[in-house]
Amino acid sequence: MKVNVNIPPNSSLLTSFLLEGLLKIRSRCPHDVSVECLNKIWLELENNLKNRRLTFRLVGNDAKSAEKVLSLCSNIKTKSSGSKKEKLVDFNTFIECLKKVELNEISVSYRIFPGMQLVGAEEFIGDPSKAKQHGYSFQIMKTDRYQGIASLELELLNKQVTLYSDLPATYLFFLGLLSSLVANVNRDDFYFLLYETSLLPQALKRPGDYMDIKDKVISRLSETLATLRSWSEEVITLSILFDAELISDIVKKEIASVINFRLLRIRIEGNTYKVYNDIPLNIYVKQEIYKNTDLIKALHTSIKDLTPMVSKFLRGEDSTGESQHAYLALKYLYMYAITGNYSLLTRYYRELMEAYKASGGVNERYLTLASRFFMKP
């Protein structure tokens, strides 16, 4: 089976998830994209999500398109919730059907018509008169378009258009979405990790190595967010930048001197999705600090140990100021990671001592972290 995405890389979620889906397929099926190989990919994704107790959710506006997909699977019982007016199709049931559809080829291009954007094979995008009948329209595919993030790149500025995709494009999009899903926090917040647009062409040339790195970063972020249970750019970034094992893996693969990711937080609001955060996550593996493996390991341990206290502070559960100082310690460590200014490490140390004082001299973990830090050359 041929699998191609004939859309230049751009920062839209639509294109990004399509290309991430392509990356996943190429990483697992480098020689032959067979039904058996695709089934293995879906099984791998399902097992990973099951182990992390993670899934995605469709919104009410997706019901019609989701049911259109489910109509292709006579042996799968439809699961839904909500009122008749706002019927929600169970996402896992939807995926169970989508992964079983028979496809001869996945070739994705796009074309814009008055009031309509079509995504899929040339035959599909060449006839807008049949798009509504044969196409699928999911809210997550057009999330950032409504916010103007990708409007200019896709030539949609000041245009109101409805997006329709054919079945193969829908298949590839959701495969990419699930391969990029990191966490679901507070039920309505979903986190995704994507490669930066400029890095995708390079990643597609070495899909196995780049997919391996991405999967490891997703695993680390998932662990951090499970503890943090909130948004903190500082803590999330630090959990990756000071992961000695991860940095070592990237260096050994010799794929690049810098790995550029995008971390997105997307929230469900009513019958649509909204991008709340879209931050760069850049790993510069040739930084001087990475030569000091002991220091990196010590700092990584500090980040893991302080994250539960930071979570308390972010959720307003800090009555003594202890958690606030733990947060400030990591904030100074983050500033050091960004600027390379060693004086910020001194402030990091001071905040550890302030956290110890705020605990009434009871929580000695701060002394342990401080002593471990200063034992490193």
mmCIF file of C-alpha atoms in Angstrom:
data_model
loop_
_atom_site.group_PDB
_atom_site.id
_atom_site.type_symbol
_atom_site.label_atom_id
_atom_site.label_comp_id
_atom_site.label_asym_id
_atom_site.label_seq_id
_atom_site.Cartn_x
_atom_site.Cartn_y
_atom_site.Cartn_z
ATOM 1 C CA MET A 1 0.000 0.000 0.000
ATOM 2 C CA LYS A 2 1.233 3.489 -0.836
ATOM 3 C CA VAL A 3 1.100 6.111 1.896
ATOM 4 C CA ASN A 4 1.890 9.728 0.985
ATOM 5 C CA VAL A 5 1.120 13.201 2.295
ATOM 6 C CA ASN A 6 1.404 15.738 -0.519
ATOM 7 C CA ILE A 7 1.068 18.786 1.703
ATOM 8 C CA PRO A 8 4.103 20.957 2.536
ATOM 9 C CA PRO A 9 4.867 20.965 6.286
ATOM 10 C CA ASN A 10 3.145 23.800 8.117
ATOM 11 C CA SER A 11 2.162 24.470 11.717
ATOM 12 C CA SER A 12 -1.540 23.619 11.353
ATOM 13 C CA LEU A 13 -2.793 20.749 13.503
ATOM 14 C CA LEU A 14 -4.331 19.164 10.430
ATOM 15 C CA THR A 15 -1.038 18.909 8.546
ATOM 16 C CA SER A 16 0.996 18.125 11.658
ATOM 17 C CA PHE A 17 -1.136 15.137 12.695
ATOM 18 C CA LEU A 18 -1.187 13.833 9.123
ATOM 19 C CA LEU A 19 2.611 13.974 8.954
ATOM 20 C CA GLU A 20 2.954 12.458 12.428
ATOM 21 C CA GLY A 21 0.745 9.608 11.216
ATOM 22 C CA LEU A 22 2.994 9.183 8.196
ATOM 23 C CA LEU A 23 6.063 9.184 10.461
ATOM 24 C CA LYS A 24 4.537 6.465 12.648
ATOM 25 C CA ILE A 25 3.751 4.260 9.653
ATOM 26 C CA ARG A 26 7.189 4.695 8.094
ATOM 27 C CA SER A 27 8.872 3.952 11.416
ATOM 28 C CA ARG A 28 7.047 0.649 11.823
ATOM 29 C CA CYS A 29 6.561 -0.359 8.175
ATOM 30 C CA PRO A 30 9.802 0.751 6.462
ATOM 31 C CA HIS A 31 9.596 -1.685 3.556
ATOM 32 C CA ASP A 32 5.973 -2.692 3.039
ATOM 33 C CA VAL A 33 2.829 -1.020 4.370
ATOM 34 C CA SER A 34 0.636 -4.088 4.692
ATOM 35 C CA VAL A 35 -2.625 -4.567 6.566
ATOM 36 C CA GLU A 36 -0.757 -6.736 9.068
ATOM 37 C CA CYS A 37 1.788 -3.991 9.735
ATOM 38 C CA LEU A 38 -0.914 -1.338 10.180
ATOM 39 C CA ASN A 39 -2.749 -3.631 12.606
ATOM 40 C CA LYS A 40 0.442 -3.938 14.659
ATOM 41 C CA ILE A 41 0.700 -0.153 14.826
ATOM 42 C CA TRP A 42 -2.853 0.200 16.120
ATOM 43 C CA LEU A 43 -2.230 -2.578 18.669
ATOM 44 C CA GLU A 44 0.913 -0.823 19.868
ATOM 45 C CA LEU A 45 -0.954 2.481 20.228
ATOM 46 C CA GLU A 46 -3.851 0.845 22.053
ATOM 47 C CA ASN A 47 -1.539 -0.930 24.489
ATOM 48 C CA ASN A 48 0.408 2.256 25.214
ATOM 49 C CA LEU A 49 -2.767 4.230 25.858
ATOM 50 C CA LYS A 50 -4.268 1.431 27.933
ATOM 51 C CA ASN A 51 -1.165 1.263 30.128
ATOM 52 C CA ARG A 52 -1.447 5.016 30.721
ATOM 53 C CA ARG A 53 -5.242 4.849 31.097
ATOM 54 C CA LEU A 54 -5.524 7.422 28.379
ATOM 55 C CA THR A 55 -7.957 8.161 25.588
ATOM 56 C CA PHE A 56 -9.303 11.078 23.571
ATOM 57 C CA ARG A 57 -12.846 12.448 23.312
ATOM 58 C CA LEU A 58 -14.971 13.496 20.392
ATOM 59 C CA VAL A 59 -17.378 16.419 20.765
ATOM 60 C CA GLY A 60 -21.060 16.703 19.912
ATOM 61 C CA ASN A 61 -20.460 18.216 16.500
ATOM 62 C CA ASP A 62 -18.497 15.099 15.519
ATOM 63 C CA ALA A 63 -21.438 12.708 15.964
ATOM 64 C CA LYS A 64 -22.588 12.718 12.344
ATOM 65 C CA SER A 65 -19.127 12.009 10.909
ATOM 66 C CA ALA A 66 -18.301 9.455 13.605
ATOM 67 C CA GLU A 67 -21.541 7.567 12.958
ATOM 68 C CA LYS A 68 -20.779 7.623 9.243
ATOM 69 C CA VAL A 69 -17.523 5.792 10.018
ATOM 70 C CA LEU A 70 -19.287 3.371 12.373
ATOM 71 C CA SER A 71 -21.770 2.500 9.632
ATOM 72 C CA LEU A 72 -18.870 0.797 7.844
ATOM 73 C CA CYS A 73 -18.509 -1.707 10.703
ATOM 74 C CA SER A 74 -21.619 -3.841 11.063
ATOM 75 C CA ASN A 75 -20.098 -5.998 13.820
ATOM 76 C CA ILE A 76 -19.336 -3.103 16.173
ATOM 77 C CA LYS A 77 -22.042 -1.869 18.509
ATOM 78 C CA THR A 78 -22.334 1.894 18.754
ATOM 79 C CA LYS A 79 -21.668 3.379 22.178
ATOM 80 C CA SER A 80 -22.768 6.914 22.802
ATOM 81 C CA SER A 81 -23.719 9.272 25.596
ATOM 82 C CA GLY A 82 -25.396 12.627 26.091
ATOM 83 C CA SER A 83 -28.815 13.843 25.025
ATOM 84 C CA LYS A 84 -30.305 13.220 21.607
ATOM 85 C CA LYS A 85 -29.540 16.841 20.805
ATOM 86 C CA GLU A 86 -25.851 16.494 21.752
ATOM 87 C CA LYS A 87 -25.045 12.830 21.157
ATOM 88 C CA LEU A 88 -21.422 11.888 21.846
ATOM 89 C CA VAL A 89 -19.931 8.846 20.134
ATOM 90 C CA ASP A 90 -17.502 6.824 22.258
ATOM 91 C CA PHE A 91 -13.989 7.503 20.925
ATOM 92 C CA ASN A 92 -12.667 3.996 21.568
ATOM 93 C CA THR A 93 -15.572 2.512 19.627
ATOM 94 C CA PHE A 94 -14.913 4.957 16.810
ATOM 95 C CA ILE A 95 -11.224 3.960 16.646
ATOM 96 C CA GLU A 96 -12.095 0.258 16.844
ATOM 97 C CA CYS A 97 -14.015 0.705 13.608
ATOM 98 C CA LEU A 98 -11.671 3.161 11.903
ATOM 99 C CA LYS A 99 -8.659 0.870 12.228
ATOM 100 C CA LYS A 100 -10.573 -1.934 10.488
ATOM 101 C CA VAL A 101 -11.614 -0.065 7.359
ATOM 102 C CA GLU A 102 -10.179 -1.476 4.143
ATOM 103 C CA LEU A 103 -7.905 0.948 2.327
ATOM 104 C CA ASN A 104 -6.083 0.466 -0.956
ATOM 105 C CA GLU A 105 -3.998 3.619 -0.690
ATOM 106 C CA ILE A 106 -3.471 6.661 1.516
ATOM 107 C CA SER A 107 -2.648 9.714 -0.565
ATOM 108 C CA VAL A 108 -3.407 13.073 0.997
ATOM 109 C CA SER A 109 -3.504 16.465 -0.731
ATOM 110 C CA TYR A 110 -5.711 19.491 -0.127
ATOM 111 C CA ARG A 111 -7.660 21.991 -2.174
ATOM 112 C CA ILE A 112 -9.676 25.045 -1.225
ATOM 113 C CA PHE A 113 -13.001 25.967 -2.795
ATOM 114 C CA PRO A 114 -15.422 28.759 -1.861
ATOM 115 C CA GLY A 115 -16.632 27.860 1.623
ATOM 116 C CA MET A 116 -14.886 24.496 1.600
ATOM 117 C CA GLN A 117 -11.481 22.901 2.225
ATOM 118 C CA LEU A 118 -11.039 19.316 1.021
ATOM 119 C CA VAL A 119 -8.334 16.947 2.276
ATOM 120 C CA GLY A 120 -7.680 13.555 0.735
ATOM 121 C CA ALA A 121 -7.019 11.793 -2.559
ATOM 122 C CA GLU A 122 -7.047 13.710 -5.848
ATOM 123 C CA GLU A 123 -10.342 12.105 -6.834
ATOM 124 C CA PHE A 124 -11.981 13.324 -3.608
ATOM 125 C CA ILE A 125 -10.596 16.870 -3.561
ATOM 126 C CA GLY A 126 -11.368 17.368 -7.243
ATOM 127 C CA ASP A 127 -15.152 17.163 -6.832
ATOM 128 C CA PRO A 128 -16.534 19.459 -4.101
ATOM 129 C CA SER A 129 -20.129 18.582 -5.019
ATOM 130 C CA LYS A 130 -19.748 15.174 -3.352
ATOM 131 C CA ALA A 131 -17.638 16.220 -0.393
ATOM 132 C CA LYS A 132 -20.457 16.674 2.095
ATOM 133 C CA GLN A 133 -22.000 13.302 1.204
ATOM 134 C CA HIS A 134 -18.796 11.257 1.117
ATOM 135 C CA GLY A 135 -16.493 13.286 3.357
ATOM 136 C CA TYR A 136 -15.952 13.515 7.112
ATOM 137 C CA SER A 137 -15.756 16.676 9.199
ATOM 138 C CA PHE A 138 -14.223 16.488 12.703
ATOM 139 C CA GLN A 139 -13.751 19.501 14.968
ATOM 140 C CA ILE A 140 -10.223 18.561 16.052
ATOM 141 C CA MET A 141 -9.074 18.816 12.415
ATOM 142 C CA LYS A 142 -9.931 22.500 12.284
ATOM 143 C CA THR A 143 -9.158 23.586 15.864
ATOM 144 C CA ASP A 144 -6.358 26.043 15.180
ATOM 145 C CA ARG A 145 -7.860 27.294 11.932
ATOM 146 C CA TYR A 146 -10.615 29.025 13.872
ATOM 147 C CA GLN A 147 -7.993 30.748 16.011
ATOM 148 C CA GLY A 148 -5.978 32.063 13.091
ATOM 149 C CA ILE A 149 -2.797 30.181 13.968
ATOM 150 C CA ALA A 150 -2.545 28.458 10.602
ATOM 151 C CA SER A 151 -4.937 30.543 8.533
ATOM 152 C CA LEU A 152 -2.232 32.377 6.627
ATOM 153 C CA GLU A 153 -0.223 29.257 5.800
ATOM 154 C CA LEU A 154 -3.275 27.458 4.452
ATOM 155 C CA GLU A 155 -4.535 30.550 2.614
ATOM 156 C CA LEU A 156 -7.613 30.732 4.823
ATOM 157 C CA LEU A 157 -7.211 34.235 6.222
ATOM 158 C CA ASN A 158 -10.611 35.981 6.376
ATOM 159 C CA LYS A 159 -12.310 32.911 4.896
ATOM 160 C CA GLN A 160 -15.062 30.834 6.492
ATOM 161 C CA VAL A 161 -14.665 27.299 5.200
ATOM 162 C CA THR A 162 -15.862 23.855 6.232
ATOM 163 C CA LEU A 163 -13.257 21.106 6.191
ATOM 164 C CA TYR A 164 -14.018 17.659 4.769
ATOM 165 C CA SER A 165 -11.604 14.724 4.609
ATOM 166 C CA ASP A 166 -11.941 11.404 2.834
ATOM 167 C CA LEU A 167 -11.682 8.112 4.715
ATOM 168 C CA PRO A 168 -7.924 7.477 4.174
ATOM 169 C CA ALA A 169 -7.043 11.008 5.318
ATOM 170 C CA THR A 170 -9.286 10.575 8.373
ATOM 171 C CA TYR A 171 -7.564 7.261 9.122
ATOM 172 C CA LEU A 172 -4.075 8.787 8.888
ATOM 173 C CA PHE A 173 -5.044 11.880 10.889
ATOM 174 C CA PHE A 174 -6.324 9.945 13.898
ATOM 175 C CA LEU A 175 -3.390 7.553 13.775
ATOM 176 C CA GLY A 176 -1.126 10.598 14.016
ATOM 177 C CA LEU A 177 -3.245 12.074 16.786
ATOM 178 C CA LEU A 178 -3.021 8.949 18.942
ATOM 179 C CA SER A 179 0.707 8.546 18.308
ATOM 180 C CA SER A 180 1.167 12.104 19.640
ATOM 181 C CA LEU A 181 -1.180 11.981 22.647
ATOM 182 C CA VAL A 182 0.719 12.531 25.896
ATOM 183 C CA ALA A 183 -1.824 13.031 28.662
ATOM 184 C CA ASN A 184 -5.382 13.915 29.611
ATOM 185 C CA VAL A 185 -5.472 16.222 32.654
ATOM 186 C CA ASN A 186 -8.656 17.205 34.470
ATOM 187 C CA ARG A 187 -10.699 15.349 31.824
ATOM 188 C CA ASP A 188 -10.967 18.252 29.346
ATOM 189 C CA ASP A 189 -7.263 19.070 28.798
ATOM 190 C CA PHE A 190 -5.343 16.996 26.250
ATOM 191 C CA TYR A 191 -1.588 17.253 25.724
ATOM 192 C CA PHE A 192 0.121 16.402 22.428
ATOM 193 C CA LEU A 193 3.771 16.201 21.396
ATOM 194 C CA LEU A 194 4.597 17.012 17.769
ATOM 195 C CA TYR A 195 7.823 17.509 15.903
ATOM 196 C CA GLU A 196 8.478 21.101 14.918
ATOM 197 C CA THR A 197 7.430 21.764 11.328
ATOM 198 C CA SER A 198 10.976 22.429 10.118
ATOM 199 C CA LEU A 199 12.237 19.108 11.500
ATOM 200 C CA LEU A 200 9.586 16.826 9.964
ATOM 201 C CA PRO A 201 11.269 16.393 6.542
ATOM 202 C CA GLN A 202 14.441 15.294 8.328
ATOM 203 C CA ALA A 203 12.477 13.008 10.664
ATOM 204 C CA LEU A 204 10.757 11.303 7.730
ATOM 205 C CA LYS A 205 14.191 10.356 6.344
ATOM 206 C CA ARG A 206 15.067 8.497 9.556
ATOM 207 C CA PRO A 207 11.615 7.598 10.880
ATOM 208 C CA GLY A 208 12.705 4.766 13.174
ATOM 209 C CA ASP A 209 15.180 6.868 15.150
ATOM 210 C CA TYR A 210 12.958 9.930 15.358
ATOM 211 C CA MET A 211 9.905 7.920 16.379
ATOM 212 C CA ASP A 212 11.920 6.187 19.089
ATOM 213 C CA ILE A 213 12.999 9.546 20.525
ATOM 214 C CA LYS A 214 9.479 10.932 20.352
ATOM 215 C CA ASP A 215 8.007 7.895 22.133
ATOM 216 C CA LYS A 216 10.558 8.253 24.934
ATOM 217 C CA VAL A 217 9.828 11.967 25.347
ATOM 218 C CA ILE A 218 6.091 11.210 25.451
ATOM 219 C CA SER A 219 6.692 8.607 28.152
ATOM 220 C CA ARG A 220 8.687 11.080 30.280
ATOM 221 C CA LEU A 221 6.130 13.869 29.823
ATOM 222 C CA SER A 222 3.291 11.507 30.684
ATOM 223 C CA GLU A 223 4.948 10.657 34.004
ATOM 224 C CA THR A 224 5.554 14.340 34.796
ATOM 225 C CA LEU A 225 2.005 15.430 33.982
ATOM 226 C CA ALA A 226 0.528 12.555 35.996
ATOM 227 C CA THR A 227 2.292 14.014 39.054
ATOM 228 C CA LEU A 228 1.922 17.695 38.185
ATOM 229 C CA ARG A 229 -1.797 17.532 37.283
ATOM 230 C CA SER A 230 -1.599 21.091 35.987
ATOM 231 C CA TRP A 231 0.233 23.311 33.484
ATOM 232 C CA SER A 232 3.734 24.559 34.249
ATOM 233 C CA GLU A 233 5.969 25.298 31.300
ATOM 234 C CA GLU A 234 8.999 25.365 33.607
ATOM 235 C CA VAL A 235 8.498 21.935 35.169
ATOM 236 C CA ILE A 236 7.409 20.283 31.924
ATOM 237 C CA THR A 237 10.441 21.609 30.048
ATOM 238 C CA LEU A 238 12.911 20.753 32.830
ATOM 239 C CA SER A 239 11.695 17.158 33.037
ATOM 240 C CA ILE A 240 12.988 16.689 29.480
ATOM 241 C CA LEU A 241 16.041 18.967 29.360
ATOM 242 C CA PHE A 242 17.664 17.320 32.398
ATOM 243 C CA ASP A 243 16.889 13.703 31.559
ATOM 244 C CA ALA A 244 20.396 12.217 31.228
ATOM 245 C CA GLU A 245 19.196 8.922 29.781
ATOM 246 C CA LEU A 246 17.148 10.647 27.093
ATOM 247 C CA ILE A 247 19.983 13.013 26.150
ATOM 248 C CA SER A 248 22.362 10.049 25.925
ATOM 249 C CA ASP A 249 19.986 8.211 23.573
ATOM 250 C CA ILE A 250 19.759 11.228 21.256
ATOM 251 C CA VAL A 251 23.548 11.632 21.202
ATOM 252 C CA LYS A 252 24.101 7.940 20.415
ATOM 253 C CA LYS A 253 21.712 8.077 17.460
ATOM 254 C CA GLU A 254 23.652 11.021 15.988
ATOM 255 C CA ILE A 255 20.529 12.386 14.349
ATOM 256 C CA ALA A 256 20.849 16.115 15.111
ATOM 257 C CA SER A 257 22.480 18.655 17.393
ATOM 258 C CA VAL A 258 19.052 19.987 18.312
ATOM 259 C CA ILE A 259 15.688 18.213 18.498
ATOM 260 C CA ASN A 260 12.686 20.541 18.148
ATOM 261 C CA PHE A 261 9.272 19.563 19.489
ATOM 262 C CA ARG A 262 5.983 21.374 20.033
ATOM 263 C CA LEU A 263 3.959 20.624 23.137
ATOM 264 C CA LEU A 264 0.289 21.535 22.863
ATOM 265 C CA ARG A 265 -2.459 21.732 25.445
ATOM 266 C CA ILE A 266 -5.878 21.509 23.824
ATOM 267 C CA ARG A 267 -9.063 21.877 25.835
ATOM 268 C CA ILE A 268 -12.606 20.823 25.027
ATOM 269 C CA GLU A 269 -15.011 23.750 25.288
ATOM 270 C CA GLY A 270 -18.597 22.849 24.518
ATOM 271 C CA ASN A 271 -18.736 21.395 21.022
ATOM 272 C CA THR A 272 -15.260 22.392 19.936
ATOM 273 C CA TYR A 273 -11.589 22.432 20.966
ATOM 274 C CA LYS A 274 -9.328 25.346 21.823
ATOM 275 C CA VAL A 275 -5.516 25.504 21.818
ATOM 276 C CA TYR A 276 -4.522 26.905 25.218
ATOM 277 C CA ASN A 277 -0.758 26.395 25.002
ATOM 278 C CA ASP A 278 1.622 25.722 22.133
ATOM 279 C CA ILE A 279 5.221 25.872 23.351
ATOM 280 C CA PRO A 280 8.541 24.907 21.767
ATOM 281 C CA LEU A 281 10.468 22.115 23.473
ATOM 282 C CA ASN A 282 14.008 22.287 22.120
ATOM 283 C CA ILE A 283 16.771 19.905 23.190
ATOM 284 C CA TYR A 284 20.258 21.216 22.385
ATOM 285 C CA VAL A 285 22.305 18.084 22.948
ATOM 286 C CA LYS A 286 25.692 19.803 22.509
ATOM 287 C CA GLN A 287 25.269 22.193 25.436
ATOM 288 C CA GLU A 288 28.283 22.295 27.758
ATOM 289 C CA ILE A 289 26.253 21.204 30.792
ATOM 290 C CA TYR A 290 25.468 17.838 29.222
ATOM 291 C CA LYS A 291 29.129 16.899 29.553
ATOM 292 C CA ASN A 292 28.617 16.784 33.329
ATOM 293 C CA THR A 293 26.453 13.667 33.575
ATOM 294 C CA ASP A 294 26.508 13.581 37.384
ATOM 295 C CA LEU A 295 25.155 17.125 37.620
ATOM 296 C CA ILE A 296 22.407 16.376 35.085
ATOM 297 C CA LYS A 297 21.347 13.288 37.049
ATOM 298 C CA ALA A 298 21.329 15.251 40.316
ATOM 299 C CA LEU A 299 19.191 18.017 38.825
ATOM 300 C CA HIS A 300 16.807 15.495 37.255
ATOM 301 C CA THR A 301 16.319 13.842 40.641
ATOM 302 C CA SER A 302 15.581 17.257 42.156
ATOM 303 C CA ILE A 303 12.961 17.979 39.502
ATOM 304 C CA LYS A 304 11.189 14.662 40.124
ATOM 305 C CA ASP A 305 11.279 15.141 43.911
ATOM 306 C CA LEU A 306 10.034 18.741 43.782
ATOM 307 C CA THR A 307 7.246 18.212 41.233
ATOM 308 C CA PRO A 308 4.656 16.937 43.788
ATOM 309 C CA MET A 309 5.219 20.076 45.891
ATOM 310 C CA VAL A 310 4.943 22.308 42.822
ATOM 311 C CA SER A 311 1.659 20.586 41.991
ATOM 312 C CA LYS A 312 0.336 21.595 45.414
ATOM 313 C CA PHE A 313 1.333 25.214 44.827
ATOM 314 C CA LEU A 314 -0.269 25.359 41.372
ATOM 315 C CA ARG A 315 -3.518 23.944 42.771
ATOM 316 C CA GLY A 316 -3.615 26.471 45.625
ATOM 317 C CA GLU A 317 -2.926 23.937 48.370
ATOM 318 C CA ASP A 318 0.084 25.686 49.925
ATOM 319 C CA SER A 319 -0.642 27.055 53.400
ATOM 320 C CA THR A 320 2.948 27.462 54.653
ATOM 321 C CA GLY A 321 4.835 28.761 51.612
ATOM 322 C CA GLU A 322 6.838 25.555 51.358
ATOM 323 C CA SER A 323 5.401 24.620 47.963
ATOM 324 C CA GLN A 324 5.881 28.146 46.668
ATOM 325 C CA HIS A 325 9.603 27.979 47.398
ATOM 326 C CA ALA A 326 9.796 24.566 45.710
ATOM 327 C CA TYR A 327 8.178 26.147 42.657
ATOM 328 C CA LEU A 328 10.590 29.103 42.733
ATOM 329 C CA ALA A 329 13.541 26.703 42.979
ATOM 330 C CA LEU A 330 12.485 25.010 39.748
ATOM 331 C CA LYS A 331 11.705 28.366 38.169
ATOM 332 C CA TYR A 332 15.313 29.497 38.744
ATOM 333 C CA LEU A 333 16.556 26.150 37.464
ATOM 334 C CA TYR A 334 14.459 26.682 34.335
ATOM 335 C CA MET A 335 15.923 30.169 33.875
ATOM 336 C CA TYR A 336 19.398 28.655 34.189
ATOM 337 C CA ALA A 337 18.551 26.027 31.552
ATOM 338 C CA ILE A 338 17.410 28.769 29.165
ATOM 339 C CA THR A 339 20.179 31.312 29.793
ATOM 340 C CA GLY A 340 23.143 29.263 31.011
ATOM 341 C CA ASN A 341 23.714 31.832 33.787
ATOM 342 C CA TYR A 342 25.312 29.890 36.676
ATOM 343 C CA SER A 343 24.307 32.510 39.261
ATOM 344 C CA LEU A 344 20.739 31.244 38.882
ATOM 345 C CA LEU A 345 21.830 27.907 40.339
ATOM 346 C CA THR A 346 22.694 29.755 43.547
ATOM 347 C CA ARG A 347 19.153 31.119 43.672
ATOM 348 C CA TYR A 348 17.864 27.604 43.060
ATOM 349 C CA TYR A 349 19.862 26.455 46.111
ATOM 350 C CA ARG A 350 18.559 29.334 48.254
ATOM 351 C CA GLU A 351 14.947 28.475 47.427
ATOM 352 C CA LEU A 352 15.579 24.866 48.473
ATOM 353 C CA MET A 353 16.761 26.158 51.858
ATOM 354 C CA GLU A 354 13.772 28.506 52.114
ATOM 355 C CA ALA A 355 11.451 25.573 51.411
ATOM 356 C CA TYR A 356 13.165 23.652 54.211
ATOM 357 C CA LYS A 357 12.619 26.552 56.622
ATOM 358 C CA ALA A 358 8.967 26.902 55.524
ATOM 359 C CA SER A 359 8.411 23.233 56.364
ATOM 360 C CA GLY A 360 9.422 24.040 59.930
ATOM 361 C CA GLY A 361 12.701 22.226 59.525
ATOM 362 C CA VAL A 362 10.829 18.933 59.181
ATOM 363 C CA ASN A 363 11.110 18.142 55.467
ATOM 364 C CA GLU A 364 14.760 17.177 55.134
ATOM 365 C CA ARG A 365 14.423 16.236 51.460
ATOM 366 C CA TYR A 366 15.413 19.817 50.607
ATOM 367 C CA LEU A 367 18.707 19.423 52.498
ATOM 368 C CA THR A 368 19.331 16.160 50.669
ATOM 369 C CA LEU A 369 18.692 17.766 47.294
ATOM 370 C CA ALA A 370 20.886 20.752 48.139
ATOM 371 C CA SER A 371 23.780 18.599 49.364
ATOM 372 C CA ARG A 372 23.547 16.305 46.339
ATOM 373 C CA PHE A 373 23.662 19.328 44.068
ATOM 374 C CA PHE A 374 26.767 20.862 45.639
ATOM 375 C CA MET A 375 28.647 17.575 45.710
ATOM 376 C CA LYS A 376 28.744 17.669 41.914
ATOM 377 C CA PRO A 377 31.717 19.415 40.252
#
